[in-house]
Coordinates of C-alpha atoms in Angstrom, one line a residue:
Chain A
M1 CA 123.9 95.7 133.4
S2 CA 121.8 98.8 133.8
M3 CA 122.6 102.2 132.5
P4 CA 121.6 105.4 134.2
A5 CA 118.6 106.9 132.6
T6 CA 119.2 110.1 130.8
T7 CA 116.8 112.9 130.0
L8 CA 115.5 112.3 126.5
A9 CA 115.4 116.0 125.7
L10 CA 114.6 116.3 122.1
G11 CA 117.6 115.6 119.9
R12 CA 120.2 116.3 122.5
D13 CA 123.1 114.0 122.9
L14 CA 125.1 112.8 125.8
A15 CA 128.4 114.6 125.5
V16 CA 130.2 112.1 127.7
A17 CA 129.5 108.4 127.7
P18 CA 128.2 107.3 131.0
Q19 CA 130.2 105.0 133.3
G20 CA 130.3 101.5 132.1
A21 CA 129.4 102.5 128.6
E22 CA 132.6 101.1 127.0
E23 CA 131.8 97.6 128.2
L24 CA 128.2 98.0 127.0
Y25 CA 129.5 99.2 123.6
D26 CA 131.9 96.3 123.4
R27 CA 129.0 93.9 124.0
A28 CA 126.8 95.6 121.5
A29 CA 129.6 95.5 118.9
D30 CA 129.8 91.7 119.6
G31 CA 126.1 91.5 118.7
D32 CA 124.8 90.9 122.3
P33 CA 121.0 91.4 122.0
D34 CA 120.7 92.5 125.6
A35 CA 123.3 95.2 125.2
V36 CA 121.6 96.5 122.0
A37 CA 118.3 96.5 124.0
V38 CA 119.9 98.7 126.6
I39 CA 121.0 101.1 124.0
Y40 CA 117.6 100.9 122.4
D41 CA 115.9 101.8 125.7
E42 CA 118.1 104.8 126.0
H43 CA 118.0 106.2 122.5
H44 CA 115.0 104.8 120.5
Q45 CA 112.8 107.8 121.1
A46 CA 115.4 110.2 119.6
V47 CA 115.9 107.9 116.6
R48 CA 112.2 107.4 116.1
A49 CA 111.5 111.1 116.3
F50 CA 114.1 111.8 113.7
A51 CA 112.9 109.0 111.5
T52 CA 109.3 110.2 111.7
R53 CA 110.2 113.8 110.9
L54 CA 112.4 112.7 108.0
L55 CA 110.0 110.2 106.5
G56 CA 106.6 111.6 107.5
D57 CA 105.2 108.1 108.0
A58 CA 105.0 106.3 111.3
S59 CA 105.3 102.8 109.8
A60 CA 108.3 103.6 107.7
A61 CA 109.8 105.3 110.7
E62 CA 109.3 102.1 112.7
D63 CA 111.1 100.1 110.0
M64 CA 113.9 102.6 110.1
V65 CA 114.3 102.3 113.9
H66 CA 114.4 98.5 113.5
E67 CA 117.0 98.7 110.8
V68 CA 119.2 101.2 112.8
F69 CA 119.4 98.9 115.8
I70 CA 119.8 95.7 113.7
R71 CA 122.8 97.3 112.0
L72 CA 124.2 98.7 115.2
P73 CA 126.6 95.8 116.1
R74 CA 128.3 95.9 112.8
A75 CA 128.4 99.7 112.7
M76 CA 129.8 99.8 116.2
R77 CA 132.8 97.8 115.2
R78 CA 133.8 100.7 112.9
W79 CA 132.9 103.4 115.3
R80 CA 135.8 105.3 116.8
R81 CA 133.8 106.3 119.8
D82 CA 134.9 109.9 119.6
G83 CA 131.4 111.3 119.7
A84 CA 128.1 110.8 121.3
L85 CA 126.3 107.5 120.7
R86 CA 123.1 109.2 119.8
T87 CA 124.8 111.2 117.1
F88 CA 126.2 108.0 115.8
L89 CA 122.8 106.3 115.8
I90 CA 121.2 109.2 113.9
G91 CA 124.1 108.9 111.5
I92 CA 123.2 105.3 110.8
A93 CA 119.6 106.3 110.2
V94 CA 120.8 109.0 107.7
N95 CA 123.0 106.5 105.9
H96 CA 120.1 104.1 105.4
A97 CA 117.4 106.7 104.8
R98 CA 117.2 106.5 101.1
H99 CA 115.0 103.5 100.6
H100 CA 112.9 104.3 103.6
V101 CA 112.2 107.8 102.1
R102 CA 111.2 106.2 98.8
S103 CA 108.8 103.7 100.4
A104 CA 107.3 106.3 102.7
R105 CA 106.7 108.6 99.9
R106 CA 105.1 105.9 97.8
R107 CA 102.8 104.8 100.5
R108 CA 101.7 108.3 101.4
A109 CA 100.9 108.9 97.8
A110 CA 99.0 105.7 97.4
V111 CA 97.0 106.2 100.5
E112 CA 96.1 109.7 99.5
R113 CA 95.0 108.5 96.1
L114 CA 92.9 105.8 97.7
A115 CA 91.3 108.3 100.0
Q116 CA 91.0 110.8 97.1
Q117 CA 92.0 113.6 99.4
P118 CA 94.9 114.3 101.8
V119 CA 94.9 111.8 104.6
M120 CA 93.8 113.3 107.8
G121 CA 92.3 112.3 111.1
V122 CA 88.6 111.6 110.7
V123 CA 87.9 113.0 114.2
E124 CA 86.9 116.6 114.4
T125 CA 89.6 118.8 115.8
P126 CA 89.7 122.4 116.9
E127 CA 90.7 124.8 114.2
A128 CA 94.2 125.4 115.4
A129 CA 95.0 121.8 115.6
M130 CA 93.6 121.3 112.1
R131 CA 95.8 124.1 110.7
R132 CA 98.8 122.7 112.4
E133 CA 98.1 119.3 111.0
Q134 CA 97.6 120.7 107.5
L135 CA 100.8 122.7 107.7
A136 CA 102.8 119.7 108.9
R137 CA 101.4 117.6 106.0
A138 CA 102.0 120.3 103.5
L139 CA 105.6 120.6 104.6
Q140 CA 106.1 116.9 104.5
R141 CA 104.9 116.8 100.9
C142 CA 107.3 119.6 100.1
L143 CA 110.1 117.7 101.8
D144 CA 109.3 114.8 99.5
K145 CA 110.4 117.0 96.6
L146 CA 113.8 117.8 98.0
P147 CA 117.0 115.9 97.4
L148 CA 117.7 113.6 100.3
A149 CA 120.8 115.5 101.5
Q150 CA 118.9 118.8 101.7
R151 CA 116.0 117.1 103.3
V152 CA 118.3 115.6 106.0
A153 CA 120.0 119.0 106.6
F154 CA 116.6 120.7 107.0
V155 CA 115.1 118.1 109.4
L156 CA 118.3 118.0 111.5
C157 CA 118.8 121.8 111.7
E158 CA 115.3 123.2 111.5
V159 CA 112.9 120.6 112.8
E160 CA 115.1 119.0 115.3
E161 CA 116.8 122.3 116.1
R162 CA 120.3 120.9 116.0
T163 CA 123.3 123.2 115.4
S164 CA 125.1 123.0 112.1
V165 CA 128.1 121.5 114.0
E166 CA 126.0 118.7 115.3
A167 CA 124.3 118.1 111.9
A168 CA 127.7 118.1 110.2
A169 CA 129.0 115.5 112.7
I170 CA 125.9 113.3 112.1
V171 CA 126.1 113.5 108.3
G172 CA 129.8 113.4 108.1
V173 CA 130.3 116.5 106.0
S174 CA 131.6 120.0 106.8
E175 CA 129.6 122.6 108.6
G176 CA 129.7 124.8 105.5
T177 CA 128.2 122.0 103.4
I178 CA 125.3 121.7 105.9
R179 CA 124.7 125.4 105.8
S180 CA 124.7 125.5 102.1
R181 CA 122.3 122.5 101.9
L182 CA 120.0 124.2 104.5
H183 CA 120.0 127.4 102.6
H184 CA 118.9 125.7 99.4
A185 CA 116.4 123.5 101.2
K186 CA 114.7 126.5 102.8
A187 CA 114.5 128.4 99.5
K188 CA 113.0 125.4 97.7
L189 CA 110.6 124.7 100.5
R190 CA 109.3 128.3 100.6
A191 CA 108.7 128.2 96.9
S192 CA 107.1 124.8 97.2
L193 CA 104.7 125.8 100.0
E194 CA 103.7 128.8 98.0
R195 CA 102.9 126.5 95.0
E196 CA 100.8 124.3 97.3
G197 CA 98.7 127.3 98.0
V198 CA 99.3 127.1 101.8
R199 CA 98.6 130.4 103.5
Chain B
M1 CA 104.8 139.2 107.6
K2 CA 104.7 135.8 109.2
D3 CA 107.1 133.2 107.9
L4 CA 105.0 130.3 106.6
L5 CA 108.0 128.0 106.5
Q6 CA 108.8 128.7 110.1
E7 CA 105.2 128.1 111.1
A8 CA 105.1 124.8 109.1
T9 CA 108.3 123.7 110.6
R10 CA 107.0 124.3 114.1
A11 CA 103.8 122.4 113.2
L12 CA 105.8 119.5 111.9
R13 CA 107.9 119.5 115.1
E14 CA 104.9 119.4 117.3
E15 CA 103.0 116.9 115.2
T16 CA 105.9 114.5 115.4
A17 CA 107.0 115.1 119.0
P18 CA 107.7 111.9 120.8
E19 CA 104.6 110.8 122.7
S20 CA 104.1 108.4 125.5
S21 CA 100.9 106.4 125.6
A22 CA 100.0 102.8 126.2
T23 CA 99.9 102.2 122.5
T24 CA 103.3 103.7 121.8
R25 CA 104.9 102.0 124.8
R26 CA 103.5 98.7 123.5
R27 CA 104.9 99.4 120.0
D28 CA 108.3 100.3 121.5
R29 CA 108.4 97.1 123.4
Q30 CA 107.5 95.1 120.3
T31 CA 110.1 96.8 118.1
R32 CA 112.6 96.1 120.9
A33 CA 111.7 92.4 121.0
R34 CA 111.8 92.2 117.2
I35 CA 115.3 93.6 117.2
Q36 CA 116.5 91.2 119.9
D37 CA 115.0 88.2 118.1
D38 CA 116.6 89.3 114.8
L39 CA 120.0 89.7 116.5
R40 CA 119.7 86.2 118.0
L41 CA 119.3 84.7 114.6
P42 CA 122.5 83.4 113.0
P43 CA 123.9 85.9 110.5
S44 CA 122.4 85.5 107.1
R45 CA 124.6 84.8 104.2
T46 CA 125.3 87.5 101.7
R47 CA 123.7 87.6 98.3
S48 CA 127.1 87.3 96.7
G49 CA 127.5 84.0 98.5
F50 CA 124.1 83.0 97.1
F51 CA 125.4 83.4 93.6
A52 CA 129.1 82.7 94.1
V53 CA 128.7 79.1 95.5
P54 CA 126.8 77.7 92.5
L55 CA 129.0 79.6 90.1
A56 CA 132.1 78.2 91.8
A57 CA 130.6 74.7 91.7
I58 CA 129.9 75.0 87.9
L59 CA 133.4 76.4 87.3
I60 CA 135.1 73.6 89.2
G61 CA 132.8 71.0 87.7
S62 CA 133.4 72.1 84.1
T63 CA 137.2 72.3 84.6
A64 CA 137.2 68.9 86.1
W65 CA 135.1 67.6 83.2
A66 CA 137.3 69.2 80.6
S67 CA 140.4 67.7 82.2
G68 CA 138.9 64.3 82.3
A69 CA 139.0 64.1 86.1
L70 CA 135.3 64.2 86.7
P71 CA 134.6 60.6 85.8
R72 CA 137.2 59.5 88.3
I73 CA 135.7 61.7 91.0
V74 CA 132.3 60.4 90.2
D75 CA 133.6 56.8 90.4
A76 CA 135.3 57.5 93.7
W77 CA 132.1 58.9 95.2
T78 CA 129.7 56.4 93.9
K79 CA 131.5 53.2 94.7
T80 CA 131.7 51.9 98.2
G81 CA 135.0 50.8 99.8
D82 CA 134.7 47.2 98.6
E83 CA 133.9 48.2 95.1
R84 CA 136.8 50.6 94.8
Q85 CA 139.5 49.3 92.6
P86 CA 143.1 50.3 92.7
P87 CA 143.9 53.3 90.6
V88 CA 144.2 52.7 86.9
S89 CA 146.1 54.7 84.3
P90 CA 144.3 57.6 82.7
A91 CA 144.6 56.0 79.3
K92 CA 142.9 52.9 80.4
R93 CA 140.2 54.8 82.2
R94 CA 139.4 56.8 79.0
V95 CA 138.7 53.6 77.1
A96 CA 135.9 52.7 79.4
P97 CA 132.5 54.2 78.6
P98 CA 131.9 57.3 80.7
P99 CA 129.6 56.8 83.6
A100 CA 126.4 58.7 83.9
P101 CA 128.0 62.0 84.4
V102 CA 126.7 64.5 86.9
A103 CA 123.8 62.9 88.8
P104 CA 125.7 61.1 91.5
V105 CA 127.9 64.0 92.5
P106 CA 127.0 64.8 96.0
P107 CA 125.2 68.1 95.7
V108 CA 124.7 68.7 99.4
P109 CA 127.2 71.6 100.1
V110 CA 126.0 73.5 97.0
R111 CA 122.2 73.0 97.4
E112 CA 122.2 73.9 101.0
A113 CA 123.3 77.4 100.2
P114 CA 120.0 79.0 99.3
A115 CA 118.4 78.1 102.6
Q116 CA 119.8 80.9 104.6
P117 CA 119.8 84.0 102.4
E118 CA 116.0 84.1 102.9
A119 CA 116.5 84.3 106.6
Q120 CA 115.8 87.9 107.1
P121 CA 114.0 89.8 104.4
P122 CA 113.6 93.4 105.6
E123 CA 110.0 94.2 106.2
E124 CA 108.6 96.6 103.7
V125 CA 105.4 98.5 103.7
V126 CA 102.3 97.6 101.8
E127 CA 100.8 100.2 99.6
P128 CA 97.1 99.8 100.4
D129 CA 95.8 100.4 96.9
A130 CA 98.7 98.8 95.1
V131 CA 98.6 95.6 97.1
A132 CA 100.5 93.8 94.4
V133 CA 103.7 95.2 95.9
P134 CA 105.2 92.2 97.5
T135 CA 105.3 92.5 101.2
P136 CA 108.2 90.3 102.2
V137 CA 106.5 88.4 104.9
A138 CA 108.0 85.1 103.8
P139 CA 108.7 82.9 106.8
P140 CA 112.3 83.4 107.7
T141 CA 113.1 81.1 110.6
E142 CA 110.6 78.4 109.5
V143 CA 112.5 78.0 106.3
V144 CA 115.7 77.7 108.2
A145 CA 114.2 75.3 110.6
V146 CA 113.0 72.9 107.9
P147 CA 114.7 69.6 108.4
T148 CA 116.7 69.9 105.2
A149 CA 119.2 71.9 107.2
K150 CA 120.2 68.7 108.9
A151 CA 120.7 66.7 105.7
P152 CA 124.5 66.9 105.6
T153 CA 124.8 65.0 108.9
A154 CA 122.2 62.4 107.9
H155 CA 124.8 59.8 106.9
T156 CA 126.7 60.0 110.1
R157 CA 123.8 60.1 112.5
P158 CA 120.4 58.4 112.4
A159 CA 117.9 60.9 111.1
P160 CA 115.8 62.3 113.9
R161 CA 112.2 61.4 113.8
P162 CA 110.1 64.5 112.9
Q163 CA 108.5 66.0 115.9
P164 CA 104.8 66.8 115.7
D165 CA 105.5 70.5 116.0
A166 CA 108.0 70.3 113.2
V167 CA 105.5 68.5 111.0
Q168 CA 102.9 71.2 111.7
N169 CA 105.5 73.8 111.0
D170 CA 106.2 72.2 107.7
R171 CA 102.6 72.1 106.8
S172 CA 101.9 75.7 107.9
T173 CA 105.1 76.9 106.1
A174 CA 103.8 75.2 102.9
L175 CA 100.4 76.8 103.3
Y176 CA 102.0 80.2 103.9
R177 CA 104.2 79.8 100.8
A178 CA 101.3 78.9 98.7
A179 CA 99.3 81.8 100.0
H180 CA 102.3 84.2 99.5
Q181 CA 102.7 82.8 95.9
A182 CA 99.0 83.3 95.2
H183 CA 99.0 86.8 96.6
F184 CA 102.1 88.2 95.1
G185 CA 102.6 85.8 92.2
G186 CA 99.5 86.9 90.3
G187 CA 97.1 84.3 91.5
G188 CA 94.3 86.7 91.9
P189 CA 92.7 88.0 95.2
A190 CA 90.1 85.3 95.3
A191 CA 92.7 82.5 95.2
A192 CA 95.0 84.4 97.6
L193 CA 92.1 84.8 100.0
R194 CA 91.4 81.0 100.0
H195 CA 95.1 80.3 100.7
W196 CA 95.3 82.9 103.5
N197 CA 92.1 81.4 105.0
A198 CA 93.7 78.0 104.8
Y199 CA 96.9 79.1 106.5
L200 CA 95.0 80.9 109.2
A201 CA 92.9 77.9 109.8
E202 CA 96.0 75.8 110.1
A203 CA 98.0 78.2 112.3
P204 CA 95.7 80.7 113.8
G205 CA 98.3 81.7 116.4
G206 CA 101.2 81.0 114.1
R207 CA 104.2 83.2 113.8
F208 CA 103.0 84.7 110.6
A209 CA 99.4 85.0 111.5
P210 CA 99.4 88.8 111.7
E211 CA 100.9 89.1 108.2
A212 CA 98.5 86.6 106.9
A213 CA 95.6 88.3 108.5
F214 CA 96.6 91.7 107.1
N215 CA 97.2 90.3 103.6
R216 CA 93.8 88.6 103.9
A217 CA 92.2 92.0 104.6
I218 CA 94.0 93.4 101.5
C219 CA 92.4 90.6 99.4
L220 CA 89.0 91.5 100.7
V221 CA 89.7 95.2 99.7
R222 CA 90.6 94.0 96.3
L223 CA 87.5 91.9 96.0
G224 CA 85.4 94.9 96.9
Q225 CA 84.1 93.2 100.1
H226 CA 84.5 96.4 102.0
Q227 CA 82.4 95.5 105.0
A228 CA 84.4 92.3 105.6
A229 CA 87.7 94.2 104.9
I230 CA 86.8 96.8 107.5
A231 CA 86.0 94.0 110.0
A232 CA 89.4 92.3 109.2
L233 CA 91.3 95.6 109.5
T234 CA 89.7 96.7 112.7
P235 CA 91.9 94.6 115.1
F236 CA 95.0 96.2 113.4
S237 CA 93.7 99.7 113.7
A238 CA 92.6 99.0 117.3
G239 CA 96.2 98.1 118.1
S240 CA 95.5 94.4 118.8
F241 CA 98.8 93.7 117.0
G242 CA 100.6 96.6 118.6
G243 CA 101.8 99.1 116.1
Y244 CA 102.0 96.5 113.3
R245 CA 100.1 97.9 110.3
Q246 CA 98.1 100.1 112.6
S247 CA 98.4 103.3 110.7
E248 CA 97.8 101.6 107.3
A249 CA 94.7 99.8 108.7
K250 CA 93.3 103.1 110.1
Q251 CA 93.9 104.9 106.8
L252 CA 92.4 102.0 104.8
I253 CA 89.3 101.9 107.0
S254 CA 88.9 105.6 106.8
A255 CA 89.2 105.4 103.0
L256 CA 86.8 102.5 102.7
Q257 CA 84.2 104.2 104.9
K258 CA 84.4 107.3 102.7
K259 CA 83.8 105.1 99.6
R260 CA 80.7 103.6 101.0

């Protein structure tokens, strides 16, 4: 069965499940690998983008994507199907983020120690691109220091530009909680960036 | 005054924007195939089952032993139909010397249990400079496919003659295990390297060849053979294995080149 292709606009969910989706969801919940593959085709980029932003490490993000879709059948059996599937998938990623965050942080730290300087591309880049890369890496290091809940709120709302309503639905907390976490995250990140000496 | 956090956020967003290149498409396809393969595997048993089954067996066995029932059970299992005698009174049975106690109890249902929990260890990352971190690349399906899984039916059906492929799988699995043990069990990089070489010689296109090749490269790094390590890591960084260990390989090569 094929699903209509949707525009993979960054972080935006399908508000309404496409026609035939229910049957697809049933098959996925039964563990049908082909059904899960169809869902993967449709949503993997959004899940991977979120994972990369949250973890700051491509390999760890890949592991997270793998885990999300491996766990999908079991998770779908509990899903009430009252929201968008992509929101649900990002929610699975959030729920299993903890150990991925730890391993990504460990590896980044190890690689940086080995290289004896922050890991960067070895190819020369224009100044602007270099600054962008440095800023992104600095922010990723600062994100490592945040509690996971605040980190998730920041990535969802600021990096992925989701509304606090969307983020609340993904995380499964109230909108107020998300706003509060975001507020604290931003304050800590500003202080942290300053301490890093980034200008 | 510009908001540095905002600028950094934008930078992170742009740096991590989904990209579409031949490499990423290949990586996406590989992850998709890996997910499908994993979903096709039978569900692995839980860890609680791993511990619960032996514990239950011990509990039942000790209860039976304490109540004096175990010798009768052992007798019943060990004697063939012709040898079986009509039941005797418990008092009479206790007079007889107890038979060799536990050995003949058929252990099949209990011992079979550990085979499957190993089925799907989640893949973890290797920390390039702390290579002692165990990368769980233990062979999942090969372990399951080992003929011991068929042992319970052996007494009802003639045992199937091992296929050449299965024999080779057995051998490569044993080599892989030995290499894994040497690598993560403190055998030292030189010993681990020998074992990885042996595995790769046996199964150059084997299912775990990429893991073995990467771990071999890590051994070379540990042994200070940087030139050889770079050569071993280059296929990974070049994407010959798709996205597998690609970024680590690139970072390691870059770090090794700076050290030279």
